[in-house]
């Protein structure tokens, strides 16, 4: 065949060496090499096309172990391409371990590749999936509920709507930061994260929440869940007890269970977590997880007296308090509340914040503010687990805060959420009258409607199921309890819905929940 001739189907010849390895071939047999085709309209370079097809032929078993390939010159002639193109493909397959070459005897398919070929064959035959047995912990973690956030759907909870987020500005900041990136961002070795961001967070919290700490005590995490996980791993032993608000953020149990710690449900009342009840149930607990600025999910603010009581207990019990301040930026009116951390004279409070609610959760940036006595140990431990949170967004977020965009944005969404909460409550009054009792401070991205009047005592999970079947997402209040629920109701998220959607959602709800 003439060089340069473009043959569609090249049936080439190959020599099988039987009864020995390279150089030991005694019985030689000519066999057909299945089709190798070059497609010149495909933008894939010719050497890559040859390489890919030969690899497929070897993996499928069409080219068997110990087959000898024709010479590169023969292959090039047959395919109508240059010898260099074929050599490139063959060298790549030699480097990947599919072929072996000897200067005296030629190029051979490496064997045995049978196992790999069999595995591929098995996969293609779609065998029944073998059940996977995870560790006991793995089974528990894998049971965890999956995110059910449905932006734009009434009344899904989760991240806020980003319709007003200044993505243009954010992308300009990304470009400006990464065009000539700060070297401390490129070569970061600090497990606590990017220092300028830690400074910006410390300044922001000092101004808005009255917190007292140095930027060096801010420890960047990939969101609150990771902060919680680190706190559990580094401060708790197997069998230790932890106070958790009831109802509360029950996802915290996954971090506790990971270290074998036990969650003690401590009821909340109108002033927040009942310290008296906590002392009665587990006075010697090692940690209390609380949401003092906006109790999750009942929405009340922890009273000053209760805060002092909690701090007293922690000092006496030599326990830690984890202050989960998940959405305090979005208080709808009035000044943001001082943090519990601001009252802590004994270095017992670990403050935990996140940008998931104020900006968006896929950013995966949160932080812990650690008492100075914990900082160094946390840094070392974090470095050994997962050195630090990605530095791609940290310098951009720093500029976003420093240039005042964060504060402006927060002001804007606070007004928006205040209006949205009003419209959900107004629609609920119209459709449900006094069957819902709204709880909590005007803050955050959800409102909790406790069943009262004609709905008192009705099972909320059944209501949530019916609502979901009708296309409305509501979280049943009972699912936030570890023990038997003392109230039934619905958590109504309004982060990503406008007034029209919320009225339509409420109409659907009222048609599926009978009073
Ligand atoms: C009370 C509370 N704490 C913490 C988190 C976790 O936030 P992050 O996205 O930062 O892990 C959430 C998320 O919904 C939450 O509701």
Coordinates of C-alpha atoms and ligand atoms in Angstrom, one line a residue:
X1 CA 0.0 0.0 0.0
X2 CA 1.3 3.4 -0.9
X3 CA 2.3 5.9 1.8
X4 CA -0.2 8.7 2.1
X5 CA -3.1 6.5 1.0
X6 CA -6.0 7.0 3.4
X7 CA -7.4 3.6 4.0
X8 CA -10.8 3.4 5.7
X9 CA -10.5 0.0 7.3
X10 CA -7.0 -1.2 7.9
X11 CA -6.9 -4.9 8.4
X12 CA -3.4 -5.4 9.4
X13 CA -1.4 -8.3 10.4
X14 CA -0.1 -9.3 13.6
X15 CA 2.1 -12.1 14.8
X16 CA 1.3 -14.1 17.9
X17 CA 4.3 -15.5 19.7
X18 CA 3.2 -18.8 21.3
X19 CA 5.0 -20.9 23.8
X20 CA 7.3 -18.2 25.1
X21 CA 7.9 -14.5 25.7
X22 CA 9.7 -11.9 23.6
X23 CA 12.5 -13.3 21.6
X24 CA 11.4 -16.9 22.3
X25 CA 8.7 -17.2 19.7
X26 CA 8.7 -20.6 18.1
X27 CA 5.3 -20.9 16.5
X28 CA 4.3 -17.9 14.7
X29 CA 0.9 -17.3 13.3
X30 CA -0.4 -14.4 11.3
X31 CA -3.7 -13.0 12.6
X32 CA -5.8 -10.1 11.6
X33 CA -5.5 -6.9 13.5
X34 CA -9.0 -5.5 13.9
X35 CA -10.0 -2.3 12.3
X36 CA -8.0 0.8 13.1
X37 CA -9.3 3.9 11.4
X38 CA -8.1 7.4 11.1
X39 CA -10.7 10.1 10.9
X40 CA -9.1 13.2 9.4
X41 CA -12.1 15.4 10.1
X42 CA -11.8 14.6 13.9
X43 CA -9.8 17.4 15.6
X44 CA -8.1 14.7 17.8
X45 CA -4.4 14.4 16.6
X46 CA -3.7 11.3 14.5
X47 CA -1.3 9.8 17.1
X48 CA -3.9 10.1 19.8
X49 CA -6.5 8.4 17.5
X50 CA -4.1 5.5 16.9
X51 CA -3.2 5.3 20.6
X52 CA -6.8 5.3 21.7
X53 CA -7.8 2.6 19.3
X54 CA -4.9 0.3 20.0
X55 CA -5.5 0.7 23.8
X56 CA -9.2 -0.2 23.3
X57 CA -8.2 -3.3 21.2
X58 CA -5.8 -4.4 23.9
X59 CA -8.3 -3.9 26.7
X60 CA -11.1 -5.6 24.8
X61 CA -8.9 -8.6 24.2
X62 CA -8.9 -8.2 20.4
X63 CA -5.1 -7.7 20.7
X64 CA -4.0 -10.5 23.0
X65 CA -1.1 -10.8 25.3
X66 CA 2.2 -11.4 23.5
X67 CA 0.9 -10.5 20.0
X68 CA 3.6 -8.8 18.0
X69 CA 2.7 -5.6 16.3
X70 CA 3.7 -4.9 12.7
X71 CA 6.6 -2.5 12.4
X72 CA 6.0 1.1 12.8
X73 CA 6.8 1.6 9.1
X74 CA 4.2 -1.0 8.1
X75 CA 1.6 0.5 10.4
X76 CA 2.4 4.0 9.0
X77 CA 2.1 2.8 5.4
X78 CA -1.1 1.0 6.2
X79 CA -2.7 4.0 7.8
X80 CA -1.3 6.5 5.4
X81 CA 0.3 8.6 8.0
X82 CA 3.9 9.4 8.9
X83 CA 6.0 7.0 10.8
X84 CA 6.6 9.6 13.5
X85 CA 2.8 9.7 14.2
X86 CA 2.8 5.9 14.8
X87 CA 6.0 6.0 16.9
X88 CA 4.3 8.7 19.1
X89 CA 1.3 6.4 19.7
X90 CA 3.4 3.3 20.3
X91 CA 5.7 5.1 22.7
X92 CA 2.8 6.4 24.7
X93 CA 1.4 2.8 25.0
X94 CA 4.8 1.5 26.0
X95 CA 4.9 4.2 28.7
X96 CA 1.5 3.2 30.0
X97 CA 2.5 -0.5 30.2
X98 CA 0.3 -1.8 27.4
X99 CA 3.2 -2.6 25.0
X100 CA 6.7 -3.6 25.4
X101 CA 9.4 -3.2 22.8
X102 CA 12.7 -5.0 22.2
X103 CA 15.2 -3.7 19.7
X104 CA 15.7 -7.2 18.3
X105 CA 12.2 -8.8 18.3
X106 CA 9.8 -5.9 17.9
X107 CA 6.8 -4.5 19.8
X108 CA 4.5 -6.8 21.8
X109 CA 1.3 -6.6 23.7
X110 CA 2.1 -7.0 27.4
X111 CA 0.4 -9.9 29.2
X112 CA -1.5 -11.0 31.0
X113 CA -4.1 -8.3 30.8
X114 CA -6.8 -10.8 31.3
X115 CA -7.8 -9.7 34.8
X116 CA -8.4 -6.1 33.6
X117 CA -10.2 -7.3 30.5
X118 CA -12.4 -9.6 32.6
X119 CA -13.3 -6.7 35.0
X120 CA -14.3 -4.6 32.1
X121 CA -16.4 -7.4 30.7
X122 CA -18.1 -7.9 34.0
X123 CA -18.9 -4.2 34.2
X124 CA -20.4 -4.3 30.8
X125 CA -22.5 -7.4 31.7
X126 CA -24.1 -5.3 34.5
X127 CA -23.9 -7.9 37.3
X128 CA -26.2 -7.2 40.3
X129 CA -24.6 -4.6 42.6
X130 CA -22.9 -6.2 45.6
X131 CA -24.2 -4.7 48.8
X132 CA -21.5 -2.5 50.4
X133 CA -21.0 -2.9 54.1
X134 CA -19.6 0.3 55.7
X135 CA -18.2 0.6 59.1
X136 CA -20.8 1.2 61.9
X137 CA -20.0 4.9 61.8
X138 CA -20.1 4.8 58.0
X139 CA -23.5 3.3 58.0
X140 CA -24.7 6.0 60.4
X141 CA -23.2 8.8 58.4
X142 CA -24.5 7.5 55.1
X143 CA -28.0 7.5 56.6
X144 CA -27.8 11.2 56.9
X145 CA -30.5 13.2 55.1
X146 CA -29.5 14.6 51.8
X147 CA -29.8 18.3 51.0
X148 CA -33.3 19.1 50.0
X149 CA -32.8 22.7 49.1
X150 CA -35.0 23.6 46.1
X151 CA -34.4 27.3 45.2
X152 CA -37.5 29.1 44.1
X153 CA -39.8 26.5 45.6
X154 CA -42.1 27.5 48.5
X155 CA -41.0 27.0 51.4
X156 CA -37.6 25.4 51.0
X157 CA -35.0 26.3 53.6
X158 CA -31.3 26.5 53.0
X159 CA -29.2 29.0 51.3
X160 CA -30.5 32.4 50.5
X161 CA -31.5 33.6 47.0
X162 CA -28.6 35.2 45.2
X163 CA -30.6 37.3 42.7
X164 CA -29.2 40.4 44.2
X165 CA -25.7 39.1 44.7
X166 CA -23.2 41.3 42.8
X167 CA -21.7 38.5 40.8
X168 CA -20.2 41.1 38.3
X169 CA -18.3 42.7 41.1
X170 CA -17.3 39.3 42.5
X171 CA -15.9 38.2 39.2
X172 CA -14.0 41.5 38.8
X173 CA -12.5 40.9 42.2
X174 CA -11.6 37.4 41.3
X175 CA -9.8 38.6 38.2
X176 CA -8.0 41.4 39.9
X177 CA -6.9 39.2 42.8
X178 CA -5.7 36.3 40.7
X179 CA -4.1 38.3 37.9
X180 CA -1.3 38.9 40.3
X181 CA -2.1 36.8 43.3
X182 CA -0.7 37.6 46.7
X183 CA 2.1 35.1 47.3
X184 CA 0.8 34.3 50.7
X185 CA -2.3 33.0 49.1
X186 CA -0.4 30.9 46.5
X187 CA 2.0 29.5 49.0
X188 CA -0.3 29.4 52.1
X189 CA 0.9 27.0 54.8
X190 CA -1.2 28.3 57.6
X191 CA -3.9 25.8 58.6
X192 CA -5.9 28.7 60.0
X193 CA -6.3 30.2 56.6
X194 CA -5.6 33.5 54.9
X195 CA -4.5 36.1 57.5
X196 CA -6.0 39.1 55.7
X197 CA -9.4 37.4 55.7
X198 CA -9.1 36.5 59.4
X199 CA -8.3 40.2 60.0
X200 CA -11.4 41.3 58.0
X201 CA -13.6 38.9 59.9
X202 CA -12.3 40.0 63.3
X203 CA -12.9 43.7 62.4
X204 CA -16.4 43.0 61.0
X205 CA -17.4 41.0 64.1
X206 CA -15.9 43.5 66.5
X207 CA -17.9 46.3 64.8
X208 CA -21.2 44.4 64.5
X209 CA -21.3 41.9 67.3
X210 CA -19.0 43.4 70.0
X211 CA -16.8 40.3 70.0
X212 CA -13.3 40.6 71.6
X213 CA -10.5 38.6 70.0
X214 CA -7.4 39.0 67.9
X215 CA -7.4 38.1 64.2
X216 CA -4.9 35.4 65.0
X217 CA -7.7 33.5 66.8
X218 CA -9.9 33.3 63.7
X219 CA -9.6 29.8 62.1
X220 CA -11.0 29.5 58.6
X221 CA -13.0 26.3 57.9
X222 CA -14.9 24.9 55.0
X223 CA -18.2 25.8 56.6
X224 CA -19.7 25.3 60.0
X225 CA -20.1 21.6 59.6
X226 CA -16.4 21.2 59.4
X227 CA -15.9 23.5 62.4
X228 CA -18.3 21.3 64.3
X229 CA -16.4 18.2 63.2
X230 CA -13.1 19.6 64.3
X231 CA -14.4 20.7 67.7
X232 CA -15.9 17.3 68.3
X233 CA -12.7 15.5 67.2
X234 CA -10.4 17.6 69.2
X235 CA -12.3 18.3 72.4
X236 CA -14.4 15.2 73.0
X237 CA -13.6 11.6 74.0
X238 CA -15.8 8.6 73.6
X239 CA -18.6 8.6 76.1
X240 CA -18.4 12.4 76.7
X241 CA -21.8 14.1 76.9
X242 CA -22.8 17.2 75.0
X243 CA -25.8 19.4 75.6
X244 CA -27.8 20.0 72.5
X245 CA -30.8 22.3 72.2
X246 CA -34.2 20.5 71.9
X247 CA -35.5 21.2 69.3
X248 CA -32.2 22.0 67.6
X249 CA -29.7 21.6 64.8
X250 CA -29.8 17.8 64.9
X251 CA -27.2 17.5 62.1
X252 CA -24.7 18.2 64.8
X253 CA -25.2 14.7 66.0
X254 CA -23.2 13.3 63.1
X255 CA -20.0 15.1 64.3
X256 CA -20.7 13.9 67.9
X257 CA -21.3 10.3 66.9
X258 CA -18.1 10.3 64.9
X259 CA -16.2 10.5 68.1
X260 CA -18.5 8.4 70.2
X261 CA -19.8 11.3 72.2
X262 CA -23.4 11.3 73.4
X263 CA -26.0 14.1 72.6
X264 CA -28.1 15.1 75.6
X265 CA -31.3 16.8 74.5
X266 CA -31.8 20.0 76.7
X267 CA -35.2 21.7 76.1
X268 CA -35.4 25.4 75.1
X269 CA -38.0 27.8 76.5
X270 CA -38.7 31.4 75.6
X271 CA -35.3 32.4 77.0
X272 CA -33.3 29.8 75.1
X273 CA -31.6 26.6 76.4
X274 CA -32.7 25.7 79.9
X275 CA -29.4 25.6 81.9
X276 CA -31.3 24.3 84.9
X277 CA -32.5 21.3 82.9
X278 CA -29.1 20.8 81.4
X279 CA -27.5 20.6 84.8
X280 CA -30.2 18.2 85.9
X281 CA -29.7 15.9 82.8
X282 CA -25.9 16.0 82.5
X283 CA -24.1 18.5 84.9
X284 CA -20.7 17.1 83.8
X285 CA -21.2 17.5 80.1
X286 CA -18.1 18.6 78.2
X287 CA -19.7 20.8 75.6
X288 CA -22.9 22.7 75.0
X289 CA -23.9 23.6 71.4
X290 CA -26.2 26.6 71.3
X291 CA -27.6 29.2 68.9
X292 CA -28.1 32.2 71.2
X293 CA -28.7 34.9 68.6
X294 CA -31.5 33.1 66.8
X295 CA -32.4 29.7 68.2
X296 CA -32.6 27.0 65.5
X297 CA -35.4 26.4 64.7
X298 CA -37.6 28.2 67.3
X299 CA -36.1 31.6 66.5
X300 CA -35.9 33.1 70.0
X301 CA -32.9 35.1 71.4
X302 CA -31.2 33.7 74.4
X303 CA -31.8 36.1 77.3
X304 CA -28.9 37.9 79.1
X305 CA -29.7 36.1 82.3
X306 CA -29.6 32.7 80.5
X307 CA -26.3 33.6 78.8
X308 CA -24.7 34.4 82.2
X309 CA -26.1 31.1 83.7
X310 CA -24.6 29.1 80.8
X311 CA -21.2 30.8 81.1
X312 CA -21.2 30.1 84.9
X313 CA -22.0 26.4 84.3
X314 CA -19.2 26.1 81.7
X315 CA -16.7 27.7 84.0
X316 CA -17.7 25.4 86.9
X317 CA -17.9 22.2 84.8
X318 CA -14.8 23.1 82.8
X319 CA -16.8 22.6 79.7
X320 CA -16.8 24.3 76.3
X321 CA -19.6 26.3 74.7
X322 CA -19.9 26.2 70.9
X323 CA -21.8 29.3 69.9
X324 CA -23.3 28.5 66.5
X325 CA -24.0 31.9 65.0
X326 CA -25.3 30.6 61.7
X327 CA -27.5 33.5 60.4
X328 CA -27.1 36.4 62.7
X329 CA -26.2 38.9 59.9
X330 CA -29.7 38.6 58.6
X331 CA -31.5 40.1 61.6
X332 CA -34.3 42.0 59.8
X333 CA -34.3 45.2 61.8
X334 CA -32.5 46.8 64.7
X335 CA -28.9 46.4 65.5
X336 CA -27.3 43.0 65.3
X337 CA -27.1 41.3 68.7
X338 CA -24.0 41.0 70.8
X339 CA -22.5 37.6 70.6
X340 CA -22.2 35.3 73.7
X341 CA -18.5 35.3 73.0
X342 CA -18.4 39.0 73.9
X343 CA -19.5 38.1 77.5
X344 CA -17.0 35.3 77.9
X345 CA -14.3 36.2 80.5
X346 CA -13.0 32.6 81.0
X347 CA -12.2 31.5 77.4
X348 CA -14.8 28.9 77.3
X349 CA -16.7 30.0 74.2
X350 CA -15.8 28.9 70.7
X351 CA -17.7 31.1 68.3
X352 CA -18.7 29.5 64.9
X353 CA -19.7 31.6 61.9
X354 CA -20.4 30.8 58.2
X355 CA -20.9 32.7 55.0
X356 CA -23.4 30.1 53.9
X357 CA -26.5 32.1 54.9
X358 CA -25.2 35.6 54.2
X359 CA -23.7 34.9 50.8
X360 CA -24.2 31.3 49.5
X361 CA -23.3 27.9 50.9
X362 CA -21.3 26.6 47.9
X363 CA -18.6 29.1 48.9
X364 CA -17.8 26.7 51.7
X365 CA -16.2 29.3 53.9
X366 CA -16.9 29.4 57.6
X367 CA -14.8 30.1 60.6
X368 CA -14.2 29.3 64.3
X369 CA -13.0 31.9 66.7
X370 CA -10.9 29.9 69.1
X371 CA -9.9 30.8 72.7
X372 CA -6.1 31.5 72.5
X373 CA -5.3 28.4 74.5
X374 CA -6.8 26.2 71.7
X375 CA -5.4 27.9 68.7
X376 CA -2.0 26.3 68.2
X377 CA -3.3 22.8 68.9
X378 CA -6.2 23.2 66.4
X379 CA -3.7 24.4 63.8
X380 CA -1.5 21.4 64.2
X381 CA -4.4 18.9 64.2
X382 CA -6.1 20.5 61.2
X383 CA -2.8 20.4 59.2
X384 CA -2.7 16.6 59.8
X385 CA -6.3 16.0 58.7
X386 CA -6.9 18.4 55.8
X387 CA -4.2 21.1 55.8
X388 CA -6.4 24.1 55.1
X389 CA -9.5 25.4 53.3
X390 CA -8.9 26.2 49.6
X391 CA -7.4 29.7 49.1
X392 CA -9.1 30.4 45.8
X393 CA -12.0 32.4 47.3
X394 CA -10.4 33.6 50.5
X395 CA -8.5 36.6 49.1
X396 CA -11.5 37.5 47.0
X397 CA -13.8 37.4 50.0
X398 CA -11.3 39.5 51.9
X399 CA -11.5 42.3 49.2
X400 CA -15.3 41.9 49.2
X401 CA -15.5 42.6 52.9
X402 CA -12.7 45.3 53.0
X403 CA -14.2 47.3 50.1
X404 CA -17.5 47.5 51.9
X405 CA -19.5 45.3 49.5
X406 CA -20.3 42.7 52.1
X407 CA -21.9 45.3 54.5
X408 CA -23.9 46.9 51.6
X409 CA -25.1 43.5 50.5
X410 CA -26.2 42.5 54.0
X411 CA -28.2 45.7 54.4
X412 CA -29.9 44.9 51.1
X413 CA -30.8 41.3 51.9
X414 CA -32.0 42.2 55.4
X415 CA -34.6 44.5 53.9
X416 CA -35.6 41.9 51.4
X417 CA -35.9 39.1 53.9
X418 CA -38.0 41.3 56.3
X419 CA -40.5 41.9 53.4
X420 CA -40.5 38.2 52.6
X421 CA -41.1 37.1 56.1
X422 CA -44.0 39.6 56.3
X423 CA -45.6 38.2 53.1
X424 CA -45.3 34.5 54.3
X425 CA -46.9 35.5 57.7
X426 CA -49.6 37.5 56.0
X427 CA -50.4 34.7 53.5
X428 CA -50.5 32.2 56.4
X429 CA -52.9 34.4 58.4
X430 CA -55.2 34.7 55.3
X431 CA -55.3 30.9 54.7
X432 CA -54.9 29.4 58.1
X433 CA -56.2 32.1 60.6
X434 CA -55.1 31.2 64.1
X435 CA -54.0 27.6 63.2
X436 CA -50.3 28.8 63.0
X437 CA -48.5 30.5 65.9
X438 CA -45.4 32.2 64.6
X439 CA -42.4 31.9 66.8
X440 CA -39.2 33.8 67.2
X441 CA -37.3 37.0 66.4
X442 CA -37.6 38.6 63.0
X443 CA -34.4 37.2 61.6
X444 CA -32.9 34.7 59.2
X445 CA -34.4 32.9 56.2
X446 CA -37.2 30.9 57.7
X447 CA -40.1 31.3 60.1
X448 CA -41.4 28.5 62.4
X449 CA -45.2 28.0 62.4
X450 CA -46.3 26.0 65.4
X451 CA -49.6 24.2 65.0
X452 CA -52.2 25.7 67.3
X453 CA -56.0 26.2 67.4
X454 CA -57.6 23.7 65.0
X455 CA -54.2 22.2 64.1
X456 CA -52.9 21.7 67.6
X457 CA -51.7 18.1 68.1
X458 CA -51.9 17.2 64.4
X459 CA -48.9 15.2 63.1
X460 CA -46.6 17.6 61.2
X461 CA -44.8 14.9 59.3
X462 CA -48.0 13.8 57.6
X463 CA -48.7 17.5 56.7
X464 CA -45.1 17.8 55.3
X465 CA -45.6 14.6 53.2
X466 CA -48.8 15.8 51.7
X467 CA -47.4 19.2 51.0
X468 CA -44.4 17.6 49.2
X469 CA -46.7 15.5 47.1
X470 CA -48.4 18.8 46.0
X471 CA -45.0 20.4 45.2
X472 CA -44.5 22.5 48.4
X473 CA -41.4 21.8 50.6
X474 CA -41.9 22.2 54.4
X475 CA -39.8 20.8 57.1
X476 CA -41.8 19.2 60.0
X477 CA -40.8 20.8 63.3
X478 CA -40.9 17.3 65.0
X479 CA -37.8 16.3 62.9
X480 CA -35.7 18.8 64.8
X481 CA -36.3 16.8 68.1
X482 CA -34.1 14.0 69.3
X483 CA -36.8 12.8 71.7
X484 CA -40.6 12.9 71.6
X485 CA -41.6 16.3 70.2
X486 CA -43.4 18.7 72.5
X487 CA -44.7 20.8 69.6
X488 CA -45.8 20.1 66.0
X489 CA -45.4 22.7 63.3
X490 CA -43.7 23.6 60.0
X491 CA -40.5 25.4 59.2
X492 CA -41.3 27.8 56.3
X493 CA -38.2 29.0 54.4
X494 CA -38.5 32.2 52.4
X495 CA -34.9 32.8 51.4
X496 CA -35.5 32.2 47.7
X497 CA -39.2 33.0 47.0
X498 CA -41.1 36.1 46.1
X499 CA -44.5 37.2 47.4
X500 CA -46.4 35.6 44.6
X501 CA -44.7 32.2 45.1
X502 CA -45.3 32.4 48.8
X503 CA -49.0 33.1 48.4
X504 CA -49.4 30.3 45.9
X505 CA -47.5 27.9 48.2
X506 CA -49.7 28.8 51.1
X507 CA -52.8 28.2 49.0
X508 CA -51.5 24.7 48.1
X509 CA -50.6 24.1 51.8
X510 CA -54.1 25.0 52.9
X511 CA -55.6 22.7 50.3
X512 CA -53.7 19.7 51.6
X513 CA -53.8 20.3 55.4
X514 CA -57.3 19.9 56.7
X515 CA -58.2 21.8 59.8
Ligands
LIG1 C1 -28.0 26.0 62.7 C2 -27.0 25.7 61.6 N1 -25.7 25.6 61.9 C3 -24.8 25.3 61.0 C4 -25.1 25.1 59.7 C5 -24.1 24.7 58.7 O1 -23.7 25.7 57.8 P1 -22.5 25.4 56.8 O2 -23.1 25.5 55.4 O3 -21.5 26.6 57.0 O4 -21.8 24.1 57.1 C6 -26.5 25.2 59.3 C7 -26.9 25.0 57.9 O5 -28.0 24.9 57.5 C8 -27.4 25.5 60.3 O6 -28.7 25.6 60.0

